[in-house]
CSV table of C-alpha atoms in Angstrom, one decimal:
chain,number,residue,atom,x,y,z
A,1,MET,CA,-0.2,-0.2,-0.1
A,2,ARG,CA,1.7,3.5,-1.3
A,3,LEU,CA,0.4,6.3,0.6
A,4,PHE,CA,2.7,8.9,-0.7
A,5,THR,CA,1.1,8.9,-4.4
A,6,ASP,CA,1.0,12.3,-5.6
A,7,GLU,CA,-3.1,11.8,-5.9
A,8,GLU,CA,-3.3,11.4,-2.8
A,9,ILE,CA,-1.1,14.4,-1.7
A,10,ARG,CA,-3.4,16.4,-4.0
A,11,ALA,CA,-6.2,15.4,-2.8
A,12,PHE,CA,-4.9,16.1,1.0
A,13,PHE,CA,-3.5,19.6,0.1
A,14,ARG,CA,-7.3,20.6,-1.1
A,15,CYS,CA,-8.8,19.0,2.4
A,16,VAL,CA,-6.0,21.5,4.3
A,17,SER,CA,-4.9,24.1,2.3
A,18,SER,CA,-7.1,27.3,4.1
A,19,LEU,CA,-5.5,25.7,7.2
A,20,THR,CA,-2.2,25.7,5.8
A,21,ALA,CA,-2.1,29.2,4.6
A,22,ASP,CA,-3.2,30.8,8.2
A,23,SER,CA,-0.3,32.6,9.5
A,24,ARG,CA,-0.8,30.8,13.2
A,25,VAL,CA,-0.4,27.0,11.2
A,26,ARG,CA,3.0,28.3,9.2
A,27,ARG,CA,4.6,29.8,12.6
A,28,LEU,CA,4.9,26.4,13.7
A,29,ARG,CA,7.9,26.1,10.8
A,30,THR,CA,9.9,28.2,13.5
A,31,ILE,CA,9.4,25.7,16.8
A,32,PRO,CA,11.3,23.2,17.1
A,33,HIS,CA,10.5,19.9,17.9
A,34,HIS,CA,11.4,16.6,19.3
A,35,ARG,CA,14.5,17.9,18.2
A,36,TRP,CA,15.5,16.6,15.1
A,37,THR,CA,12.0,18.2,12.9
A,38,ASN,CA,10.3,21.6,13.3
A,39,ARG,CA,6.4,21.6,14.7
A,40,TYR,CA,5.3,22.5,11.3
A,41,GLU,CA,6.5,19.3,9.6
A,42,HIS,CA,5.8,17.2,12.5
A,43,VAL,CA,1.8,17.7,12.3
A,44,LEU,CA,1.8,18.2,8.4
A,45,LEU,CA,3.5,14.1,8.6
A,46,VAL,CA,0.7,13.3,11.2
A,47,SER,CA,-2.1,15.1,9.0
A,48,TYR,CA,-1.0,13.7,6.6
A,49,ILE,CA,-0.9,10.0,7.4
A,50,SER,CA,-3.7,10.1,9.0
A,51,PHE,CA,-5.9,11.4,6.0
A,52,ALA,CA,-4.6,8.7,4.0
A,53,LEU,CA,-5.0,5.6,6.3
A,54,ALA,CA,-9.0,7.3,7.1
A,55,ARG,CA,-9.4,7.8,3.4
A,56,ARG,CA,-8.5,4.1,2.5
A,57,TRP,CA,-10.9,2.9,5.3
A,58,HIS,CA,-13.6,5.0,4.1
A,59,TRP,CA,-13.6,7.0,7.8
A,60,ASP,CA,-14.1,10.7,8.1
A,61,SER,CA,-10.2,11.6,6.2
A,62,ARG,CA,-11.5,15.5,5.9
A,63,ALA,CA,-11.8,15.6,10.7
A,64,ALA,CA,-8.3,13.5,11.0
A,65,ALA,CA,-6.4,15.5,8.4
A,66,ARG,CA,-7.8,19.2,9.8
A,67,ALA,CA,-7.0,17.5,13.0
A,68,GLY,CA,-4.3,15.6,12.9
A,69,LEU,CA,-3.1,19.3,11.1
A,70,LEU,CA,-4.4,21.6,14.4
A,71,HIS,CA,-3.2,18.8,17.2
A,72,ASP,CA,0.1,20.5,18.1
A,73,LEU,CA,-0.8,24.4,17.4
A,74,PHE,CA,0.6,25.6,20.2
A,75,PHE,CA,3.5,28.2,20.2
A,76,GLN,CA,5.9,27.0,23.4
A,77,GLU,CA,8.8,25.7,23.2
A,78,ALA,CA,8.0,22.1,23.9
A,79,ASP,CA,10.3,20.9,27.3
A,80,SER,CA,10.4,17.9,29.2
A,81,SER,CA,8.3,19.4,31.8
A,82,LEU,CA,4.9,17.0,32.7
A,83,SER,CA,2.7,20.1,32.5
A,84,LEU,CA,3.1,21.4,28.9
A,85,CYS,CA,2.9,17.7,28.1
A,86,LEU,CA,-0.3,17.4,29.6
A,87,HIS,CA,-1.6,20.6,28.9
A,88,HIS,CA,-1.1,21.4,25.5
A,89,PRO,CA,-4.0,20.0,23.9
A,90,GLU,CA,-6.1,22.6,25.1
A,91,MET,CA,-3.9,25.4,23.8
A,92,ALA,CA,-3.8,23.6,20.8
A,93,ALA,CA,-8.0,23.4,20.6
A,94,GLU,CA,-8.4,27.1,21.8
A,95,ASN,CA,-5.4,28.6,19.0
A,96,ALA,CA,-7.8,26.1,16.4
A,97,GLU,CA,-10.9,27.9,17.2
A,98,GLN,CA,-9.3,30.7,16.9
A,99,VAL,CA,-8.0,29.4,13.3
A,100,THR,CA,-11.6,28.0,12.3
A,101,HIS,CA,-14.2,26.5,12.9
A,102,LEU,CA,-13.4,23.1,14.4
A,103,THR,CA,-16.5,20.1,14.1
A,104,GLU,CA,-17.3,18.3,17.8
A,105,ARG,CA,-15.4,15.2,16.1
A,106,GLU,CA,-12.1,17.6,15.3
A,107,ARG,CA,-12.5,19.1,19.0
A,108,ASN,CA,-12.1,15.8,20.9
A,109,ILE,CA,-9.0,14.5,18.0
A,110,ILE,CA,-6.8,18.1,19.2
A,111,LEU,CA,-8.2,17.4,23.0
A,112,SER,CA,-7.7,13.4,23.1
A,113,HIS,CA,-4.3,13.4,21.0
A,114,MET,CA,-2.3,12.7,24.4
A,115,TRP,CA,-4.0,10.0,25.7
A,116,PRO,CA,-3.5,8.3,27.9
A,117,ALA,CA,-1.7,10.8,29.3
A,118,GLY,CA,-3.8,13.8,28.4
A,119,ARG,CA,-7.1,13.7,30.3
A,120,TYR,CA,-9.8,12.9,27.3
A,121,LEU,CA,-10.2,9.8,25.7
A,122,PRO,CA,-10.8,9.7,21.9
A,123,ARG,CA,-14.5,9.4,21.1
A,124,SER,CA,-14.0,8.4,17.5
A,125,ARG,CA,-12.0,6.2,15.1
A,126,GLU,CA,-11.0,9.1,13.5
A,127,ALA,CA,-9.5,9.7,16.8
A,128,TRP,CA,-8.0,6.6,18.2
A,129,LEU,CA,-5.8,7.0,15.2
A,130,VAL,CA,-4.8,10.7,15.5
A,131,ASN,CA,-3.7,9.4,18.5
A,132,LEU,CA,-1.6,6.2,17.8
A,133,VAL,CA,-0.4,8.7,14.2
A,134,ASP,CA,1.1,11.3,16.8
A,135,ASP,CA,2.7,8.7,18.5
A,136,LEU,CA,3.9,6.8,15.2
A,137,VAL,CA,5.4,9.9,14.0
A,138,ALA,CA,6.9,11.1,17.3
A,139,LEU,CA,9.2,8.2,16.9
A,140,LEU,CA,10.3,8.5,13.7
A,141,ASP,CA,11.4,12.1,14.7
A,142,LEU,CA,13.0,11.8,17.3
A,143,SER,CA,14.8,8.5,15.4
A,144,HIS,CA,15.1,11.1,12.6
A,145,LEU,CA,13.6,9.2,9.8
A,146,SER,CA,10.8,11.4,9.5
A,147,GLY,CA,12.7,13.9,7.1
A,148,ARG,CA,12.2,12.0,4.5
A,149,TRP,CA,8.5,11.5,4.1
A,150,SER,CA,8.2,15.2,5.4
A,151,ARG,CA,10.1,16.3,1.8
A,152,ARG,CA,8.1,13.8,-0.1
A,153,LEU,CA,5.0,16.0,1.0
A,154,GLY,CA,6.8,19.2,0.4
A,155,THR,CA,7.0,22.0,3.6
A,156,THR,CA,4.9,24.0,1.8
A,157,ALA,CA,1.0,24.2,1.3
A,158,GLY,CA,1.9,25.0,-2.6
A,159,ARG,CA,1.1,21.9,-4.0
């Protein structure tokens, strides 16, 4: 199963282009994330993989893509504090509401992406998907392996 086809990437960017064009989302490029990448590349890859899998499984790929892109929309640099780890989903959801209207599903995806460490339980299969994909991409980020896929997507919304 090939996830990174040109058609799939075009469909993805049609779904999230209004979000990737927003200056607050683009600002994530300036924030280091998981040591080897920046927060924008991280959320873009989480969003894309979640979108592609949800689309293949005939789930709500739009919600998975949009919430995946916005799940870490906060502007503090990550540190090792438990407080930031536990509370950044709330900050991200508040910031996302300033960028776009969120559906209840999208809001739950953002709020629950840190479960079980966070306080919110995923209430849809798309929320579980983004939660798991976020963990996978974090491992790829930390092991310096996510860059290849991020480059395949391109880090600009101009596709």
